């Protein structure tokens, strides 16, 4: 069953509001309104990123997101919102990759620390020198 143009626009607006809220880029009122609402088969629960920064930590554990169904084609009037959301997602991916590389570096450094020959002796790592 196809949607009328106004219904398609409303469905896309709801789906984008849900994703923006999860990314922390929507106004607080919009985040609160969609915090636990799925749209057209889509399912995403988000927490409140209280400081308003994109990607800010959320007190609610992440849940698996499923693609909304039957949204119809993206209305051209929403292209800017989609591009903004895509940029936030790309930035989040870059930050996760940067954090992953830092952790790998830390794990590598820890692997090079000489193990103590005596199990009861403490081993300290000088991180300032």
Short mmCIF file of N, CA, C and O in Angstrom, two decimals:
data_model
loop_
_atom_site.label_atom_id
_atom_site.label_comp_id
_atom_site.label_asym_id
_atom_site.label_seq_id
_atom_site.Cartn_x
_atom_site.Cartn_y
_atom_site.Cartn_z
N UNK A 1 0.84 -1.18 0.00
CA UNK A 1 0.00 0.00 0.00
C UNK A 1 0.88 1.24 0.00
O UNK A 1 1.77 1.40 0.83
N UNK A 2 0.65 2.13 -0.95
CA UNK A 2 1.48 3.33 -1.02
C UNK A 2 0.85 4.45 -0.20
O UNK A 2 -0.34 4.46 0.07
N UNK A 3 1.69 5.37 0.18
CA UNK A 3 1.24 6.49 1.01
C UNK A 3 0.95 7.71 0.14
O UNK A 3 1.52 7.88 -0.93
N UNK A 4 0.15 8.60 0.68
CA UNK A 4 -0.07 9.90 0.07
C UNK A 4 1.17 10.75 0.36
O UNK A 4 1.88 10.50 1.34
N UNK A 5 1.47 11.77 -0.45
CA UNK A 5 2.67 12.59 -0.23
C UNK A 5 2.76 13.17 1.18
O UNK A 5 3.84 13.18 1.78
N UNK A 6 1.67 13.64 1.73
CA UNK A 6 1.69 14.20 3.08
C UNK A 6 2.00 13.14 4.12
O UNK A 6 2.70 13.41 5.11
N UNK A 7 1.49 11.93 3.91
CA UNK A 7 1.78 10.83 4.83
C UNK A 7 3.24 10.41 4.73
O UNK A 7 3.87 10.08 5.73
N UNK A 8 3.78 10.40 3.51
CA UNK A 8 5.20 10.05 3.31
C UNK A 8 6.08 11.06 4.02
O UNK A 8 7.03 10.69 4.72
N UNK A 9 5.78 12.34 3.87
CA UNK A 9 6.56 13.39 4.53
C UNK A 9 6.50 13.22 6.05
O UNK A 9 7.54 13.25 6.72
N UNK A 10 5.31 12.98 6.58
CA UNK A 10 5.17 12.81 8.03
C UNK A 10 5.92 11.58 8.53
O UNK A 10 6.56 11.61 9.59
N UNK A 11 5.87 10.49 7.77
CA UNK A 11 6.57 9.27 8.17
C UNK A 11 8.08 9.50 8.17
O UNK A 11 8.78 9.07 9.10
N UNK A 12 8.59 10.17 7.14
CA UNK A 12 10.02 10.47 7.08
C UNK A 12 10.43 11.43 8.20
O UNK A 12 11.49 11.27 8.81
N UNK A 13 9.61 12.42 8.48
CA UNK A 13 9.92 13.36 9.56
C UNK A 13 10.01 12.63 10.90
O UNK A 13 10.90 12.89 11.70
N UNK A 14 9.09 11.69 11.14
CA UNK A 14 9.11 10.93 12.39
C UNK A 14 10.35 10.04 12.46
O UNK A 14 11.01 9.96 13.50
N UNK A 15 10.67 9.38 11.35
CA UNK A 15 11.85 8.50 11.33
C UNK A 15 13.13 9.32 11.54
O UNK A 15 14.02 8.91 12.31
N UNK A 16 13.24 10.46 10.89
CA UNK A 16 14.43 11.31 11.06
C UNK A 16 14.50 11.90 12.47
O UNK A 16 15.59 11.98 13.04
N UNK A 17 13.36 12.28 13.02
CA UNK A 17 13.36 12.81 14.38
C UNK A 17 13.86 11.76 15.36
O UNK A 17 14.60 12.06 16.30
N UNK A 18 13.47 10.51 15.13
CA UNK A 18 13.91 9.42 16.00
C UNK A 18 15.43 9.24 15.92
O UNK A 18 16.11 9.11 16.94
N UNK A 19 15.97 9.24 14.70
CA UNK A 19 17.41 9.09 14.52
C UNK A 19 18.17 10.30 15.05
O UNK A 19 19.24 10.16 15.66
N UNK A 20 17.65 11.50 14.83
CA UNK A 20 18.29 12.71 15.34
C UNK A 20 18.30 12.71 16.86
O UNK A 20 19.28 13.12 17.49
N UNK A 21 17.21 12.27 17.46
CA UNK A 21 17.15 12.22 18.91
C UNK A 21 18.20 11.25 19.45
O UNK A 21 18.89 11.53 20.43
N UNK A 22 18.33 10.11 18.81
CA UNK A 22 19.32 9.12 19.23
C UNK A 22 20.74 9.66 19.07
O UNK A 22 21.62 9.36 19.88
N UNK A 23 20.96 10.47 18.05
CA UNK A 23 22.28 11.04 17.81
C UNK A 23 22.53 12.28 18.66
O UNK A 23 23.64 12.79 18.69
N UNK A 24 21.50 12.75 19.35
CA UNK A 24 21.66 13.92 20.22
C UNK A 24 21.70 15.23 19.47
O UNK A 24 22.21 16.22 20.00
N UNK A 25 21.15 15.29 18.26
CA UNK A 25 21.20 16.53 17.50
C UNK A 25 19.84 17.20 17.36
O UNK A 25 19.73 18.23 16.73
N UNK A 26 18.83 16.61 17.94
CA UNK A 26 17.49 17.20 17.90
C UNK A 26 17.28 18.04 19.16
O UNK A 26 17.91 17.81 20.18
N UNK A 27 16.40 19.02 19.08
CA UNK A 27 16.07 19.77 20.29
C UNK A 27 15.57 18.83 21.38
O UNK A 27 15.00 17.78 21.09
N UNK A 28 15.77 19.18 22.65
CA UNK A 28 15.41 18.32 23.77
C UNK A 28 13.94 17.90 23.71
O UNK A 28 13.61 16.74 23.95
N UNK A 29 13.05 18.79 23.35
CA UNK A 29 11.63 18.44 23.28
C UNK A 29 11.39 17.33 22.26
O UNK A 29 10.62 16.41 22.50
N UNK A 30 12.09 17.40 21.13
CA UNK A 30 11.92 16.36 20.12
C UNK A 30 12.52 15.05 20.60
O UNK A 30 11.95 13.99 20.37
N UNK A 31 13.66 15.11 21.30
CA UNK A 31 14.27 13.88 21.83
C UNK A 31 13.32 13.22 22.81
O UNK A 31 13.13 12.01 22.78
N UNK A 32 12.71 14.03 23.68
CA UNK A 32 11.79 13.47 24.66
C UNK A 32 10.56 12.86 23.99
O UNK A 32 10.07 11.82 24.41
N UNK A 33 10.10 13.49 22.92
CA UNK A 33 8.89 13.02 22.25
C UNK A 33 9.08 11.68 21.56
O UNK A 33 8.15 10.90 21.45
N UNK A 34 10.30 11.40 21.10
CA UNK A 34 10.53 10.16 20.36
C UNK A 34 11.40 9.18 21.12
O UNK A 34 11.83 8.18 20.57
N UNK A 35 11.64 9.42 22.38
CA UNK A 35 12.59 8.61 23.15
C UNK A 35 12.29 7.12 23.10
O UNK A 35 13.20 6.32 23.02
N UNK A 36 11.05 6.73 23.09
CA UNK A 36 10.73 5.30 23.09
C UNK A 36 9.71 4.94 22.03
O UNK A 36 8.96 3.99 22.19
N UNK A 37 9.70 5.68 20.93
CA UNK A 37 8.69 5.46 19.90
C UNK A 37 9.36 4.95 18.64
O UNK A 37 10.33 5.53 18.18
N UNK A 38 8.83 3.87 18.07
CA UNK A 38 9.28 3.39 16.76
C UNK A 38 8.37 3.98 15.71
O UNK A 38 7.27 4.43 16.01
N UNK A 39 8.80 3.98 14.46
CA UNK A 39 7.94 4.49 13.40
C UNK A 39 7.92 3.51 12.24
O UNK A 39 8.95 3.14 11.72
N UNK A 40 6.75 3.07 11.87
CA UNK A 40 6.54 2.19 10.72
C UNK A 40 7.47 0.99 10.71
O UNK A 40 8.16 0.74 9.74
N UNK A 41 7.52 0.28 11.80
CA UNK A 41 8.37 -0.89 11.85
C UNK A 41 9.76 -0.59 12.34
O UNK A 41 10.52 -1.48 12.64
N UNK A 42 10.13 0.67 12.37
CA UNK A 42 11.44 1.04 12.87
C UNK A 42 11.42 0.95 14.38
O UNK A 42 10.38 1.10 15.01
N UNK A 43 12.56 0.67 14.96
CA UNK A 43 12.60 0.54 16.40
C UNK A 43 13.92 1.06 16.92
O UNK A 43 14.97 0.57 16.55
N UNK A 44 13.86 2.11 17.72
CA UNK A 44 15.06 2.67 18.30
C UNK A 44 14.68 3.36 19.58
O UNK A 44 13.78 4.19 19.60
N UNK A 45 15.35 3.00 20.66
CA UNK A 45 15.12 3.70 21.92
C UNK A 45 16.37 4.48 22.22
O UNK A 45 17.48 3.99 22.07
N UNK A 46 16.19 5.71 22.65
CA UNK A 46 17.36 6.53 22.91
C UNK A 46 17.24 7.17 24.27
O UNK A 46 16.16 7.35 24.80
N UNK A 47 18.39 7.55 24.80
CA UNK A 47 18.41 8.27 26.05
C UNK A 47 18.55 9.74 25.77
O UNK A 47 18.67 10.17 24.63
N UNK A 48 18.54 10.54 26.79
CA UNK A 48 18.67 11.97 26.66
C UNK A 48 20.13 12.36 26.74
O UNK A 48 20.77 12.14 27.74
N UNK A 49 20.66 12.92 25.68
CA UNK A 49 22.01 13.46 25.71
C UNK A 49 21.88 14.86 26.28
O UNK A 49 21.69 15.83 25.57
N UNK A 50 21.94 14.96 27.58
CA UNK A 50 21.54 16.17 28.29
C UNK A 50 22.36 17.41 27.94
O UNK A 50 21.88 18.51 28.09
N UNK A 51 23.58 17.26 27.47
CA UNK A 51 24.35 18.45 27.14
C UNK A 51 24.14 18.88 25.69
O UNK A 51 24.69 19.88 25.26
N UNK A 52 23.38 18.11 24.91
CA UNK A 52 23.04 18.51 23.56
C UNK A 52 24.12 18.27 22.52
O UNK A 52 23.93 18.58 21.36
N UNK A 53 25.28 17.73 22.91
CA UNK A 53 26.33 17.48 21.92
C UNK A 53 25.98 16.24 21.12
O UNK A 53 25.49 15.27 21.66
N UNK A 54 26.26 16.27 19.79
CA UNK A 54 26.07 15.05 19.02
C UNK A 54 26.93 13.93 19.58
O UNK A 54 28.10 14.14 19.88
N UNK A 55 26.35 12.77 19.73
CA UNK A 55 27.10 11.62 20.21
C UNK A 55 27.38 11.64 21.70
O UNK A 55 28.16 10.83 22.19
N UNK A 56 26.78 12.55 22.45
CA UNK A 56 27.02 12.60 23.89
C UNK A 56 26.52 11.31 24.53
O UNK A 56 25.60 10.67 24.04
N UNK A 57 27.15 10.95 25.62
CA UNK A 57 26.80 9.69 26.29
C UNK A 57 25.34 9.68 26.69
O UNK A 57 24.77 10.67 27.12
N UNK A 58 24.74 8.53 26.55
CA UNK A 58 23.34 8.36 26.87
C UNK A 58 23.22 7.42 28.07
O UNK A 58 23.90 6.41 28.13
N UNK A 59 22.34 7.73 29.03
CA UNK A 59 22.20 6.87 30.19
C UNK A 59 21.45 5.58 29.89
O UNK A 59 21.44 4.67 30.69
N UNK A 60 20.81 5.49 28.73
CA UNK A 60 20.04 4.30 28.36
C UNK A 60 20.92 3.41 27.49
O UNK A 60 21.52 3.89 26.53
N UNK A 61 21.01 2.12 27.80
CA UNK A 61 21.83 1.24 26.97
C UNK A 61 21.31 1.22 25.53
O UNK A 61 20.11 1.33 25.31
N UNK A 62 22.20 1.11 24.57
CA UNK A 62 21.75 1.10 23.17
C UNK A 62 20.93 -0.15 22.88
O UNK A 62 21.11 -1.20 23.50
N UNK A 63 20.03 -0.01 21.94
CA UNK A 63 19.22 -1.15 21.50
C UNK A 63 19.41 -1.31 20.00
O UNK A 63 19.80 -0.38 19.31
N UNK A 64 19.14 -2.49 19.53
CA UNK A 64 19.27 -2.75 18.09
C UNK A 64 18.22 -1.95 17.34
O UNK A 64 17.06 -1.91 17.71
N UNK A 65 18.65 -1.31 16.27
CA UNK A 65 17.76 -0.51 15.44
C UNK A 65 17.34 -1.35 14.25
O UNK A 65 18.13 -2.09 13.68
N UNK A 66 16.09 -1.25 13.88
CA UNK A 66 15.63 -1.91 12.67
C UNK A 66 15.11 -0.86 11.70
O UNK A 66 14.53 0.15 12.09
N UNK A 67 15.34 -1.12 10.45
CA UNK A 67 14.98 -0.17 9.40
C UNK A 67 13.47 0.01 9.33
O UNK A 67 12.73 -0.98 9.29
N UNK A 68 13.00 1.26 9.31
CA UNK A 68 11.56 1.48 9.12
C UNK A 68 11.14 0.94 7.75
O UNK A 68 11.91 0.96 6.80
N UNK A 69 9.92 0.48 7.67
CA UNK A 69 9.42 -0.05 6.41
C UNK A 69 8.34 0.86 5.84
O UNK A 69 7.68 1.60 6.58
N UNK A 70 8.18 0.81 4.55
CA UNK A 70 7.10 1.52 3.86
C UNK A 70 7.13 3.03 4.08
O UNK A 70 6.10 3.66 4.27
N UNK A 71 8.34 3.61 4.06
CA UNK A 71 8.42 5.07 4.18
C UNK A 71 8.17 5.75 2.84
O UNK A 71 7.78 6.90 2.80
N UNK A 72 8.45 5.04 1.77
CA UNK A 72 8.35 5.66 0.45
C UNK A 72 9.63 6.44 0.15
O UNK A 72 10.57 6.45 0.95
N UNK A 73 9.68 7.09 -0.99
CA UNK A 73 10.87 7.84 -1.37
C UNK A 73 11.09 9.05 -0.45
O UNK A 73 10.12 9.63 0.06
N UNK A 74 12.35 9.40 -0.25
CA UNK A 74 12.69 10.55 0.59
C UNK A 74 12.22 11.83 -0.08
O UNK A 74 12.61 12.13 -1.21
N UNK A 75 11.39 12.62 0.61
CA UNK A 75 11.00 13.92 0.05
C UNK A 75 12.22 14.84 -0.05
O UNK A 75 13.05 14.89 0.86
N UNK A 76 12.35 15.53 -1.15
CA UNK A 76 13.53 16.37 -1.38
C UNK A 76 13.66 17.46 -0.32
O UNK A 76 14.78 17.91 -0.02
N UNK A 77 12.57 17.86 0.31
CA UNK A 77 12.63 18.90 1.34
C UNK A 77 13.37 18.42 2.59
O UNK A 77 13.76 19.24 3.43
N UNK A 78 13.58 17.12 2.73
CA UNK A 78 14.26 16.58 3.91
C UNK A 78 15.71 16.22 3.63
O UNK A 78 16.40 15.72 4.52
N UNK A 79 16.19 16.48 2.43
CA UNK A 79 17.56 16.11 2.07
C UNK A 79 18.59 16.75 3.00
O UNK A 79 19.58 16.12 3.37
N UNK A 80 18.39 17.99 3.39
CA UNK A 80 19.32 18.67 4.29
C UNK A 80 19.42 17.98 5.64
O UNK A 80 20.51 17.84 6.20
N UNK A 81 18.29 17.57 6.18
CA UNK A 81 18.29 16.85 7.46
C UNK A 81 19.03 15.53 7.35
O UNK A 81 19.78 15.14 8.24
N UNK A 82 18.82 14.83 6.23
CA UNK A 82 19.50 13.55 6.03
C UNK A 82 21.00 13.76 5.93
O UNK A 82 21.79 13.01 6.52
N UNK A 83 21.44 14.78 5.19
CA UNK A 83 22.87 15.07 5.06
C UNK A 83 23.48 15.42 6.42
O UNK A 83 24.59 14.99 6.74
N UNK A 84 22.77 16.19 7.23
CA UNK A 84 23.26 16.56 8.55
C UNK A 84 23.40 15.32 9.44
O UNK A 84 24.41 15.14 10.12
N UNK A 85 22.41 14.46 9.40
CA UNK A 85 22.45 13.22 10.17
C UNK A 85 23.59 12.32 9.70
O UNK A 85 24.31 11.74 10.51
N UNK A 86 23.77 12.23 8.41
CA UNK A 86 24.85 11.43 7.86
C UNK A 86 26.22 11.96 8.31
O UNK A 86 27.11 11.19 8.67
N UNK A 87 26.38 13.29 8.33
CA UNK A 87 27.64 13.88 8.79
C UNK A 87 27.90 13.55 10.26
O UNK A 87 29.03 13.25 10.65
N UNK A 88 26.86 13.59 11.09
CA UNK A 88 27.01 13.24 12.50
C UNK A 88 27.39 11.78 12.65
O UNK A 88 28.25 11.43 13.46
N UNK A 89 26.78 10.91 11.86
CA UNK A 89 27.10 9.49 11.92
C UNK A 89 28.55 9.24 11.48
O UNK A 89 29.27 8.46 12.10
N UNK A 90 28.99 9.92 10.44
CA UNK A 90 30.38 9.76 9.98
C UNK A 90 31.35 10.25 11.05
O UNK A 90 32.40 9.64 11.26
N UNK A 91 31.02 11.34 11.70
CA UNK A 91 31.87 11.86 12.78
C UNK A 91 31.93 10.86 13.93
O UNK A 91 33.00 10.63 14.50
N UNK A 92 30.81 10.26 14.27
CA UNK A 92 30.78 9.27 15.35
C UNK A 92 31.64 8.06 14.99
O UNK A 92 32.38 7.53 15.82
N UNK A 93 31.57 7.63 13.74
CA UNK A 93 32.39 6.50 13.29
C UNK A 93 33.86 6.85 13.42
O UNK A 93 34.67 6.03 13.88
N UNK A 94 34.23 8.07 13.03
CA UNK A 94 35.63 8.49 13.13
C UNK A 94 36.10 8.52 14.59
O UNK A 94 37.22 8.11 14.90
N UNK A 95 35.23 9.00 15.50
CA UNK A 95 35.60 9.05 16.92
C UNK A 95 35.74 7.65 17.51
O UNK A 95 36.64 7.39 18.30
N UNK A 96 34.87 6.73 17.11
CA UNK A 96 34.97 5.35 17.59
C UNK A 96 36.26 4.73 17.07
O UNK A 96 36.97 4.04 17.81
N UNK A 97 36.60 4.97 15.82
CA UNK A 97 37.83 4.42 15.26
C UNK A 97 39.06 5.00 15.97
O UNK A 97 40.01 4.28 16.28
N UNK A 98 39.02 6.29 16.26
CA UNK A 98 40.12 6.93 16.99
C UNK A 98 40.27 6.32 18.39
O UNK A 98 41.38 6.02 18.84
N UNK A 99 39.16 6.11 19.07
CA UNK A 99 39.20 5.50 20.40
C UNK A 99 39.70 4.06 20.33
O UNK A 99 40.49 3.63 21.18
N UNK A 100 39.29 3.34 19.30
CA UNK A 100 39.75 1.96 19.12
C UNK A 100 41.26 1.92 18.94
O UNK A 100 41.96 1.11 19.54
N UNK A 101 41.79 2.84 18.13
CA UNK A 101 43.24 2.89 17.91
C UNK A 101 43.98 3.23 19.20
O UNK A 101 45.05 2.67 19.48
N UNK A 102 43.43 4.13 19.99
CA UNK A 102 44.06 4.48 21.27
C UNK A 102 44.09 3.29 22.20
O UNK A 102 45.10 3.02 22.86
N UNK A 103 43.00 2.54 22.26
CA UNK A 103 42.95 1.36 23.12
C UNK A 103 43.96 0.32 22.65
O UNK A 103 44.67 -0.28 23.46
N UNK A 104 44.05 0.13 21.34
CA UNK A 104 45.05 -0.82 20.83
C UNK A 104 46.47 -0.39 21.20
O UNK A 104 47.31 -1.22 21.54
N UNK A 105 46.74 0.92 21.14
CA UNK A 105 48.05 1.43 21.56
C UNK A 105 48.31 1.17 23.03
O UNK A 105 49.42 0.77 23.42
N UNK A 106 47.30 1.39 23.85
CA UNK A 106 47.45 1.14 25.29
C UNK A 106 47.67 -0.34 25.57
O UNK A 106 48.51 -0.72 26.40
N UNK A 107 46.92 -1.19 24.87
CA UNK A 107 47.10 -2.63 25.06
C UNK A 107 48.50 -3.07 24.62
O UNK A 107 49.12 -3.92 25.26
N UNK A 108 49.00 -2.47 23.54
CA UNK A 108 50.35 -2.78 23.10
C UNK A 108 51.38 -2.38 24.12
O UNK A 108 52.34 -3.11 24.40
N UNK A 109 51.21 -1.19 24.73
CA UNK A 109 52.13 -0.73 25.76
C UNK A 109 52.09 -1.64 26.98
O UNK A 109 53.13 -1.98 27.56
N UNK A 110 50.90 -2.04 27.36
CA UNK A 110 50.78 -2.95 28.51
C UNK A 110 51.43 -4.30 28.23
O UNK A 110 52.00 -4.92 29.12
N UNK A 111 51.36 -4.75 26.99
CA UNK A 111 51.98 -6.01 26.63
C UNK A 111 53.49 -5.97 26.69
O UNK A 111 54.15 -6.99 26.82
N UNK A 112 54.06 -4.74 26.61
CA UNK A 112 55.51 -4.60 26.68
C UNK A 112 56.04 -4.40 28.09
O UNK A 112 57.25 -4.37 28.31
N UNK A 113 55.15 -4.24 29.05
CA UNK A 113 55.58 -4.08 30.44
C UNK A 113 56.11 -5.42 30.94
O UNK A 113 55.45 -6.45 30.80
N UNK A 114 57.29 -5.39 31.50
CA UNK A 114 57.89 -6.63 31.99
C UNK A 114 57.07 -7.17 33.15
O UNK A 114 56.70 -6.45 34.08
N UNK A 115 56.78 -8.45 33.07
CA UNK A 115 56.03 -9.09 34.15
C UNK A 115 56.94 -9.28 35.36
O UNK A 115 58.13 -9.51 35.23
N UNK A 116 56.37 -9.19 36.51
CA UNK A 116 57.10 -9.41 37.75
C UNK A 116 57.49 -10.88 37.86
O UNK A 116 56.72 -11.77 37.52
N UNK A 117 58.67 -11.13 38.36
CA UNK A 117 59.11 -12.51 38.57
C UNK A 117 58.52 -13.07 39.86
O UNK A 117 58.38 -14.26 40.03
N UNK A 118 58.14 -12.17 40.76
CA UNK A 118 57.56 -12.59 42.04
C UNK A 118 56.06 -12.23 42.02
O UNK A 118 55.72 -11.07 41.93
N UNK A 119 55.20 -13.21 42.13
CA UNK A 119 53.76 -12.94 42.05
C UNK A 119 53.25 -11.95 43.10
O UNK A 119 52.30 -11.25 42.86
N UNK A 120 53.90 -11.89 44.26
CA UNK A 120 53.41 -11.01 45.31
C UNK A 120 53.92 -9.57 45.16
O UNK A 120 53.47 -8.69 45.86
N UNK A 121 54.86 -9.34 44.28
CA UNK A 121 55.43 -8.01 44.09
C UNK A 121 54.57 -7.21 43.10
O UNK A 121 54.20 -7.69 42.04
N UNK A 122 54.28 -5.98 43.45
CA UNK A 122 53.50 -5.13 42.58
C UNK A 122 54.35 -4.61 41.44
O UNK A 122 55.55 -4.42 41.56
N UNK A 123 53.72 -4.36 40.31
CA UNK A 123 54.39 -3.80 39.16
C UNK A 123 53.72 -2.46 38.88
O UNK A 123 52.51 -2.35 38.83
N UNK A 124 54.54 -1.43 38.68
CA UNK A 124 54.02 -0.09 38.42
C UNK A 124 54.48 0.34 37.04
O UNK A 124 55.59 0.06 36.62
N UNK A 125 53.64 1.08 36.36
CA UNK A 125 53.94 1.60 35.05
C UNK A 125 54.07 3.11 35.18
O UNK A 125 53.13 3.79 35.58
N UNK A 126 55.25 3.65 34.83
CA UNK A 126 55.48 5.09 34.89
C UNK A 126 54.94 5.71 33.62
O UNK A 126 55.53 5.57 32.55
N UNK A 127 53.80 6.39 33.72
CA UNK A 127 53.19 6.98 32.54
C UNK A 127 53.61 8.43 32.33
O UNK A 127 53.29 9.02 31.31
N UNK A 128 54.31 9.02 33.29
CA UNK A 128 54.73 10.41 33.15
C UNK A 128 56.16 10.54 32.68
O UNK A 128 56.58 11.57 32.22
N UNK A 129 56.96 9.50 32.82
CA UNK A 129 58.38 9.59 32.49
C UNK A 129 58.66 8.90 31.25
O UNK A 129 59.19 9.02 30.29
#
